[in-house]
């Protein structure tokens, strides 16, 4: 089954702890993205990567970090510097080609307790 | 700053009617506009893409229009069904094709 997989689906974190969200795709897509979704707001871009070993900050990168060591994987670390980390996090990938559609994972709901 | 506006109020319609959702944007000149469907607790799913030089696009019961002068897209679902109930997001893609910005979405309820 081709697709994009996020894990875990639910994640609880204590304040002051870093946590890493997993995102894996077997679609052979070059580009990968991380979005954050809060109630009543659109998806906000955190980081994106167009190619292995390269990534760019999105609109709300502060308090987050990523890596792209393999084409298939794009993990997101939510650091203790992120002031309001509780949110629904979505990972996506897309093939080359302008305007190409994004394929999303099922999301990870992070709650800080 | 770039802004996408979708009606934050939910749209309630009767089964069989046409649902029309609106997406307005400012301070942006997108090369493409996309529409996605999102069900609660799940990731969005792509529905349609329309290019800046296209006025209208159709796919089965779906129709999208794109007016770059008005900076507006309309998304229509004809012969709506209860299964069409979901949140619909519009997204703008820049010329480079890699940066996509999303609206907050409009919740659609179709009553049987």
PDB file of C-alpha atoms in Angstrom:
ATOM      1  CA  UNK A   1       0.000   0.000   0.000  1.00  0.00           C
ATOM      2  CA  UNK A   2       1.496   3.309  -1.051  1.00  0.00           C
ATOM      3  CA  UNK A   3       0.985   6.199   1.256  1.00  0.00           C
ATOM      4  CA  UNK A   4       2.216   8.513   3.935  1.00  0.00           C
ATOM      5  CA  UNK A   5       2.278   7.386   7.547  1.00  0.00           C
ATOM      6  CA  UNK A   6       2.414   9.499  10.662  1.00  0.00           C
ATOM      7  CA  UNK A   7       2.986   8.129  14.117  1.00  0.00           C
ATOM      8  CA  UNK A   8       1.859   8.166  16.787  1.00  0.00           C
ATOM      9  CA  UNK A   9      -1.749   9.236  16.298  1.00  0.00           C
ATOM     10  CA  UNK A  10      -1.962  10.698  19.809  1.00  0.00           C
ATOM     11  CA  UNK A  11       0.954  12.016  21.830  1.00  0.00           C
ATOM     12  CA  UNK A  12       1.139  13.509  25.286  1.00  0.00           C
ATOM     13  CA  UNK A  13       4.097  15.533  26.424  1.00  0.00           C
ATOM     14  CA  UNK A  14       5.055  17.174  29.651  1.00  0.00           C
ATOM     15  CA  UNK A  15       6.022  20.814  29.549  1.00  0.00           C
ATOM     16  CA  UNK A  16       9.745  21.295  28.987  1.00  0.00           C
ATOM     17  CA  UNK A  17      10.207  18.062  27.037  1.00  0.00           C
ATOM     18  CA  UNK A  18      11.164  17.705  23.411  1.00  0.00           C
ATOM     19  CA  UNK A  19       9.138  15.264  21.329  1.00  0.00           C
ATOM     20  CA  UNK A  20       9.611  13.887  17.815  1.00  0.00           C
ATOM     21  CA  UNK A  21       6.778  13.160  15.397  1.00  0.00           C
ATOM     22  CA  UNK A  22       7.401  10.584  12.711  1.00  0.00           C
ATOM     23  CA  UNK A  23       6.477  10.912   9.034  1.00  0.00           C
ATOM     24  CA  UNK A  24       7.304   8.259   6.433  1.00  0.00           C
ATOM     25  CA  UNK A  25       6.228   8.041   2.790  1.00  0.00           C
ATOM     26  CA  UNK A  26       6.678   5.320   0.177  1.00  0.00           C
ATOM     27  CA  UNK A  27       5.303   7.355  -2.726  1.00  0.00           C
ATOM     28  CA  UNK A  28       8.765   8.320  -3.969  1.00  0.00           C
ATOM     29  CA  UNK A  29       7.855  11.992  -3.607  1.00  0.00           C
ATOM     30  CA  UNK A  30      10.584  14.611  -3.557  1.00  0.00           C
ATOM     31  CA  UNK A  31       8.804  17.228  -1.470  1.00  0.00           C
ATOM     32  CA  UNK A  32       7.612  16.833   2.105  1.00  0.00           C
ATOM     33  CA  UNK A  33       5.873  19.259   4.435  1.00  0.00           C
ATOM     34  CA  UNK A  34       4.820  19.757   8.026  1.00  0.00           C
ATOM     35  CA  UNK A  35       1.688  21.733   8.878  1.00  0.00           C
ATOM     36  CA  UNK A  36       0.051  22.636  12.141  1.00  0.00           C
ATOM     37  CA  UNK A  37      -3.732  22.900  12.406  1.00  0.00           C
ATOM     38  CA  UNK A  38      -5.523  24.686  15.244  1.00  0.00           C
ATOM     39  CA  UNK A  39      -9.323  24.942  15.613  1.00  0.00           C
ATOM     40  CA  UNK A  40     -10.793  27.585  13.312  1.00  0.00           C
ATOM     41  CA  UNK A  41      -7.485  28.197  11.558  1.00  0.00           C
ATOM     42  CA  UNK A  42      -6.053  27.012   8.304  1.00  0.00           C
ATOM     43  CA  UNK A  43      -3.089  24.716   8.033  1.00  0.00           C
ATOM     44  CA  UNK A  44       0.047  26.689   8.833  1.00  0.00           C
ATOM     45  CA  UNK A  45       3.318  25.652   7.262  1.00  0.00           C
ATOM     46  CA  UNK A  46       6.093  24.798   9.712  1.00  0.00           C
ATOM     47  CA  UNK A  47       8.860  23.403   7.479  1.00  0.00           C
ATOM     48  CA  UNK A  48       9.177  21.971   4.012  1.00  0.00           C
ATOM     49  CA  UNK A  49      11.788  20.038   2.125  1.00  0.00           C
ATOM     50  CA  UNK A  50      12.187  19.757  -1.639  1.00  0.00           C
ATOM     51  CA  UNK A  51      15.090  17.336  -1.627  1.00  0.00           C
ATOM     52  CA  UNK A  52      17.120  15.148   0.704  1.00  0.00           C
ATOM     53  CA  UNK A  53      19.435  17.025   3.070  1.00  0.00           C
ATOM     54  CA  UNK A  54      17.710  20.330   2.387  1.00  0.00           C
ATOM     55  CA  UNK A  55      14.752  22.040   4.056  1.00  0.00           C
ATOM     56  CA  UNK A  56      13.291  25.518   4.457  1.00  0.00           C
ATOM     57  CA  UNK A  57      11.428  27.281   7.227  1.00  0.00           C
ATOM     58  CA  UNK A  58       7.754  27.895   6.752  1.00  0.00           C
ATOM     59  CA  UNK A  59       5.673  30.580   8.406  1.00  0.00           C
ATOM     60  CA  UNK A  60       5.833  29.268  11.987  1.00  0.00           C
ATOM     61  CA  UNK A  61       9.165  27.450  12.312  1.00  0.00           C
ATOM     62  CA  UNK A  62      10.142  28.852  15.701  1.00  0.00           C
ATOM     63  CA  UNK A  63      10.338  26.112  18.336  1.00  0.00           C
ATOM     64  CA  UNK A  64      10.464  23.313  15.756  1.00  0.00           C
ATOM     65  CA  UNK A  65      13.245  21.438  13.993  1.00  0.00           C
ATOM     66  CA  UNK A  66      13.354  18.889  11.166  1.00  0.00           C
ATOM     67  CA  UNK A  67      15.767  16.652   9.309  1.00  0.00           C
ATOM     68  CA  UNK A  68      15.666  15.038   5.864  1.00  0.00           C
ATOM     69  CA  UNK A  69      18.363  12.390   5.815  1.00  0.00           C
ATOM     70  CA  UNK A  70      16.324  10.020   3.660  1.00  0.00           C
ATOM     71  CA  UNK A  71      13.842  10.691   0.896  1.00  0.00           C
ATOM     72  CA  UNK A  72      11.215   8.643   2.691  1.00  0.00           C
ATOM     73  CA  UNK A  73      11.433  10.277   6.096  1.00  0.00           C
ATOM     74  CA  UNK A  74      10.854  13.793   7.439  1.00  0.00           C
ATOM     75  CA  UNK A  75      10.629  13.772  11.260  1.00  0.00           C
ATOM     76  CA  UNK A  76       9.532  16.867  13.161  1.00  0.00           C
ATOM     77  CA  UNK A  77      10.833  17.702  16.628  1.00  0.00           C
ATOM     78  CA  UNK A  78       8.730  19.954  18.815  1.00  0.00           C
ATOM     79  CA  UNK A  79      11.134  21.544  21.249  1.00  0.00           C
ATOM     80  CA  UNK A  80      10.526  23.047  24.646  1.00  0.00           C
ATOM     81  CA  UNK A  81      10.961  26.461  23.008  1.00  0.00           C
ATOM     82  CA  UNK A  82       7.578  26.091  21.284  1.00  0.00           C
ATOM     83  CA  UNK A  83       5.230  28.059  23.525  1.00  0.00           C
ATOM     84  CA  UNK A  84       1.919  26.557  22.444  1.00  0.00           C
ATOM     85  CA  UNK A  85       2.648  23.078  21.114  1.00  0.00           C
ATOM     86  CA  UNK A  86      -0.784  21.537  21.671  1.00  0.00           C
ATOM     87  CA  UNK A  87      -2.204  21.110  18.165  1.00  0.00           C
ATOM     88  CA  UNK A  88      -2.960  18.697  15.334  1.00  0.00           C
ATOM     89  CA  UNK A  89       0.152  18.125  13.206  1.00  0.00           C
ATOM     90  CA  UNK A  90      -0.096  17.052   9.588  1.00  0.00           C
ATOM     91  CA  UNK A  91       2.665  15.757   7.359  1.00  0.00           C
ATOM     92  CA  UNK A  92       2.317  15.808   3.586  1.00  0.00           C
ATOM     93  CA  UNK A  93       4.290  14.903   0.501  1.00  0.00           C
ATOM     94  CA  UNK A  94       3.993  15.809  -3.155  1.00  0.00           C
ATOM     95  CA  UNK A  95       5.681  14.801  -6.399  1.00  0.00           C
ATOM     96  CA  UNK A  96       7.633  17.154  -8.637  1.00  0.00           C
ATOM     97  CA  UNK A  97       5.474  19.267 -10.894  1.00  0.00           C
ATOM     98  CA  UNK A  98       4.002  22.659 -10.363  1.00  0.00           C
ATOM     99  CA  UNK A  99       0.716  22.653  -8.552  1.00  0.00           C
ATOM    100  CA  UNK A 100       1.041  18.966  -7.743  1.00  0.00           C
ATOM    101  CA  UNK A 101      -1.410  17.778  -5.152  1.00  0.00           C
ATOM    102  CA  UNK A 102      -0.326  17.119  -1.602  1.00  0.00           C
ATOM    103  CA  UNK A 103      -0.879  13.726  -0.021  1.00  0.00           C
ATOM    104  CA  UNK A 104      -1.471  13.939   3.705  1.00  0.00           C
ATOM    105  CA  UNK A 105      -0.917  11.574   6.569  1.00  0.00           C
ATOM    106  CA  UNK A 106      -3.578  10.944   9.181  1.00  0.00           C
ATOM    107  CA  UNK A 107      -2.100  13.448  11.586  1.00  0.00           C
ATOM    108  CA  UNK A 108      -0.694  13.413  15.104  1.00  0.00           C
ATOM    109  CA  UNK A 109      -2.574  15.111  17.896  1.00  0.00           C
ATOM    110  CA  UNK A 110      -0.074  16.468  20.397  1.00  0.00           C
ATOM    111  CA  UNK A 111      -1.215  17.482  23.862  1.00  0.00           C
ATOM    112  CA  UNK A 112       1.022  19.126  26.427  1.00  0.00           C
ATOM    113  CA  UNK A 113       0.084  18.127  29.976  1.00  0.00           C
TER     114      UNK A 113
ATOM    115  CA  UNK B   1       0.260  39.878   4.323  1.00  0.00           C
ATOM    116  CA  UNK B   2      -1.174  36.993   2.310  1.00  0.00           C
ATOM    117  CA  UNK B   3      -4.635  36.029   3.416  1.00  0.00           C
ATOM    118  CA  UNK B   4      -7.158  33.384   2.433  1.00  0.00           C
ATOM    119  CA  UNK B   5     -10.728  33.700   3.610  1.00  0.00           C
ATOM    120  CA  UNK B   6     -13.315  30.968   3.656  1.00  0.00           C
ATOM    121  CA  UNK B   7     -16.700  31.304   5.275  1.00  0.00           C
ATOM    122  CA  UNK B   8     -16.204  30.293   8.893  1.00  0.00           C
ATOM    123  CA  UNK B   9     -19.904  29.645   9.360  1.00  0.00           C
ATOM    124  CA  UNK B  10     -21.038  26.137   8.590  1.00  0.00           C
ATOM    125  CA  UNK B  11     -23.143  25.619   5.494  1.00  0.00           C
ATOM    126  CA  UNK B  12     -26.301  23.545   5.984  1.00  0.00           C
ATOM    127  CA  UNK B  13     -28.149  22.307   2.923  1.00  0.00           C
ATOM    128  CA  UNK B  14     -30.724  19.709   2.010  1.00  0.00           C
ATOM    129  CA  UNK B  15     -29.782  16.550   0.176  1.00  0.00           C
ATOM    130  CA  UNK B  16     -30.040  16.946  -3.585  1.00  0.00           C
ATOM    131  CA  UNK B  17     -29.339  20.685  -3.574  1.00  0.00           C
ATOM    132  CA  UNK B  18     -26.162  22.361  -4.829  1.00  0.00           C
ATOM    133  CA  UNK B  19     -23.646  23.446  -2.216  1.00  0.00           C
ATOM    134  CA  UNK B  20     -21.515  26.493  -3.054  1.00  0.00           C
ATOM    135  CA  UNK B  21     -18.448  27.345  -1.025  1.00  0.00           C
ATOM    136  CA  UNK B  22     -16.372  30.504  -1.423  1.00  0.00           C
ATOM    137  CA  UNK B  23     -12.646  31.140  -1.187  1.00  0.00           C
ATOM    138  CA  UNK B  24     -11.318  34.714  -1.326  1.00  0.00           C
ATOM    139  CA  UNK B  25      -7.698  35.747  -1.155  1.00  0.00           C
ATOM    140  CA  UNK B  26      -5.662  38.950  -0.899  1.00  0.00           C
ATOM    141  CA  UNK B  27      -2.057  39.997  -1.449  1.00  0.00           C
ATOM    142  CA  UNK B  28      -1.318  36.884  -3.448  1.00  0.00           C
ATOM    143  CA  UNK B  29      -1.066  35.861  -7.086  1.00  0.00           C
ATOM    144  CA  UNK B  30      -1.270  32.094  -7.063  1.00  0.00           C
ATOM    145  CA  UNK B  31      -0.381  30.002 -10.048  1.00  0.00           C
ATOM    146  CA  UNK B  32      -2.770  27.291  -8.909  1.00  0.00           C
ATOM    147  CA  UNK B  33      -5.697  26.860  -6.596  1.00  0.00           C
ATOM    148  CA  UNK B  34      -6.583  23.540  -5.028  1.00  0.00           C
ATOM    149  CA  UNK B  35      -9.569  22.241  -3.083  1.00  0.00           C
ATOM    150  CA  UNK B  36      -9.332  19.551  -0.418  1.00  0.00           C
ATOM    151  CA  UNK B  37     -11.821  17.656   1.706  1.00  0.00           C
ATOM    152  CA  UNK B  38     -11.093  16.991   5.389  1.00  0.00           C
ATOM    153  CA  UNK B  39     -13.049  14.679   7.661  1.00  0.00           C
ATOM    154  CA  UNK B  40     -12.815  15.095  11.464  1.00  0.00           C
ATOM    155  CA  UNK B  41      -9.533  13.854  12.903  1.00  0.00           C
ATOM    156  CA  UNK B  42      -8.077  12.999   9.506  1.00  0.00           C
ATOM    157  CA  UNK B  43      -5.728  14.551   6.980  1.00  0.00           C
ATOM    158  CA  UNK B  44      -7.080  16.511   3.998  1.00  0.00           C
ATOM    159  CA  UNK B  45      -7.695  14.714   0.712  1.00  0.00           C
ATOM    160  CA  UNK B  46      -7.124  16.422  -2.632  1.00  0.00           C
ATOM    161  CA  UNK B  47     -10.169  17.012  -4.831  1.00  0.00           C
ATOM    162  CA  UNK B  48      -9.429  19.444  -7.662  1.00  0.00           C
ATOM    163  CA  UNK B  49      -6.761  21.726  -9.067  1.00  0.00           C
ATOM    164  CA  UNK B  50      -7.397  24.773 -11.236  1.00  0.00           C
ATOM    165  CA  UNK B  51      -4.714  26.879 -12.907  1.00  0.00           C
ATOM    166  CA  UNK B  52      -4.645  30.664 -13.033  1.00  0.00           C
ATOM    167  CA  UNK B  53      -5.438  30.672 -16.756  1.00  0.00           C
ATOM    168  CA  UNK B  54      -8.462  28.384 -16.340  1.00  0.00           C
ATOM    169  CA  UNK B  55     -11.914  29.713 -15.592  1.00  0.00           C
ATOM    170  CA  UNK B  56     -13.653  26.486 -14.663  1.00  0.00           C
ATOM    171  CA  UNK B  57     -12.888  22.852 -13.897  1.00  0.00           C
ATOM    172  CA  UNK B  58     -15.274  19.943 -13.429  1.00  0.00           C
ATOM    173  CA  UNK B  59     -14.968  16.484 -11.947  1.00  0.00           C
ATOM    174  CA  UNK B  60     -18.080  14.361 -11.594  1.00  0.00           C
ATOM    175  CA  UNK B  61     -20.417  16.329  -9.258  1.00  0.00           C
ATOM    176  CA  UNK B  62     -17.752  18.921  -8.446  1.00  0.00           C
ATOM    177  CA  UNK B  63     -17.158  22.233 -10.192  1.00  0.00           C
ATOM    178  CA  UNK B  64     -14.572  24.882  -9.396  1.00  0.00           C
ATOM    179  CA  UNK B  65     -14.313  28.386 -10.811  1.00  0.00           C
ATOM    180  CA  UNK B  66     -11.342  30.707 -10.506  1.00  0.00           C
ATOM    181  CA  UNK B  67     -11.581  34.459 -11.022  1.00  0.00           C
ATOM    182  CA  UNK B  68      -8.151  36.066 -10.685  1.00  0.00           C
ATOM    183  CA  UNK B  69      -9.635  39.543 -11.102  1.00  0.00           C
ATOM    184  CA  UNK B  70     -11.994  39.116  -8.169  1.00  0.00           C
ATOM    185  CA  UNK B  71      -9.393  36.961  -6.392  1.00  0.00           C
ATOM    186  CA  UNK B  72     -12.045  34.392  -5.723  1.00  0.00           C
ATOM    187  CA  UNK B  73     -12.786  30.716  -6.259  1.00  0.00           C
ATOM    188  CA  UNK B  74     -16.189  29.064  -5.981  1.00  0.00           C
ATOM    189  CA  UNK B  75     -16.540  25.353  -5.248  1.00  0.00           C
ATOM    190  CA  UNK B  76     -19.818  23.670  -6.152  1.00  0.00           C
ATOM    191  CA  UNK B  77     -21.128  20.235  -5.241  1.00  0.00           C
ATOM    192  CA  UNK B  78     -24.222  19.361  -7.249  1.00  0.00           C
ATOM    193  CA  UNK B  79     -26.816  16.809  -6.160  1.00  0.00           C
ATOM    194  CA  UNK B  80     -25.296  16.857  -2.692  1.00  0.00           C
ATOM    195  CA  UNK B  81     -25.463  13.797  -0.464  1.00  0.00           C
ATOM    196  CA  UNK B  82     -25.087  13.326   3.314  1.00  0.00           C
ATOM    197  CA  UNK B  83     -21.725  11.654   2.571  1.00  0.00           C
ATOM    198  CA  UNK B  84     -20.491  15.012   1.254  1.00  0.00           C
ATOM    199  CA  UNK B  85     -20.619  16.394   4.804  1.00  0.00           C
ATOM    200  CA  UNK B  86     -17.074  17.441   5.679  1.00  0.00           C
ATOM    201  CA  UNK B  87     -14.809  20.479   5.887  1.00  0.00           C
ATOM    202  CA  UNK B  88     -13.588  21.818   2.557  1.00  0.00           C
ATOM    203  CA  UNK B  89     -10.288  23.678   2.368  1.00  0.00           C
ATOM    204  CA  UNK B  90      -8.996  25.842  -0.428  1.00  0.00           C
ATOM    205  CA  UNK B  91      -5.274  26.149  -0.973  1.00  0.00           C
ATOM    206  CA  UNK B  92      -3.137  28.486  -3.049  1.00  0.00           C
ATOM    207  CA  UNK B  93       0.092  27.316  -4.648  1.00  0.00           C
ATOM    208  CA  UNK B  94       2.816  29.745  -5.660  1.00  0.00           C
ATOM    209  CA  UNK B  95       4.521  29.791  -9.034  1.00  0.00           C
ATOM    210  CA  UNK B  96       7.396  27.703  -7.752  1.00  0.00           C
ATOM    211  CA  UNK B  97       4.910  25.021  -6.854  1.00  0.00           C
ATOM    212  CA  UNK B  98       6.337  24.143  -3.489  1.00  0.00           C
ATOM    213  CA  UNK B  99       4.768  26.513  -1.047  1.00  0.00           C
ATOM    214  CA  UNK B 100       1.071  26.008  -0.453  1.00  0.00           C
ATOM    215  CA  UNK B 101      -1.056  28.104   1.901  1.00  0.00           C
ATOM    216  CA  UNK B 102      -4.422  26.899   3.155  1.00  0.00           C
ATOM    217  CA  UNK B 103      -7.638  28.545   4.202  1.00  0.00           C
ATOM    218  CA  UNK B 104      -9.338  27.601   7.472  1.00  0.00           C
ATOM    219  CA  UNK B 105     -12.038  25.673   5.640  1.00  0.00           C
ATOM    220  CA  UNK B 106     -15.820  25.685   5.555  1.00  0.00           C
ATOM    221  CA  UNK B 107     -17.823  22.984   7.283  1.00  0.00           C
ATOM    222  CA  UNK B 108     -20.607  21.549   5.113  1.00  0.00           C
ATOM    223  CA  UNK B 109     -23.569  19.614   6.510  1.00  0.00           C
ATOM    224  CA  UNK B 110     -25.907  17.877   4.077  1.00  0.00           C
ATOM    225  CA  UNK B 111     -29.189  16.763   5.637  1.00  0.00           C
ATOM    226  CA  UNK B 112     -31.118  13.764   4.340  1.00  0.00           C
TER     227      UNK B 112
END
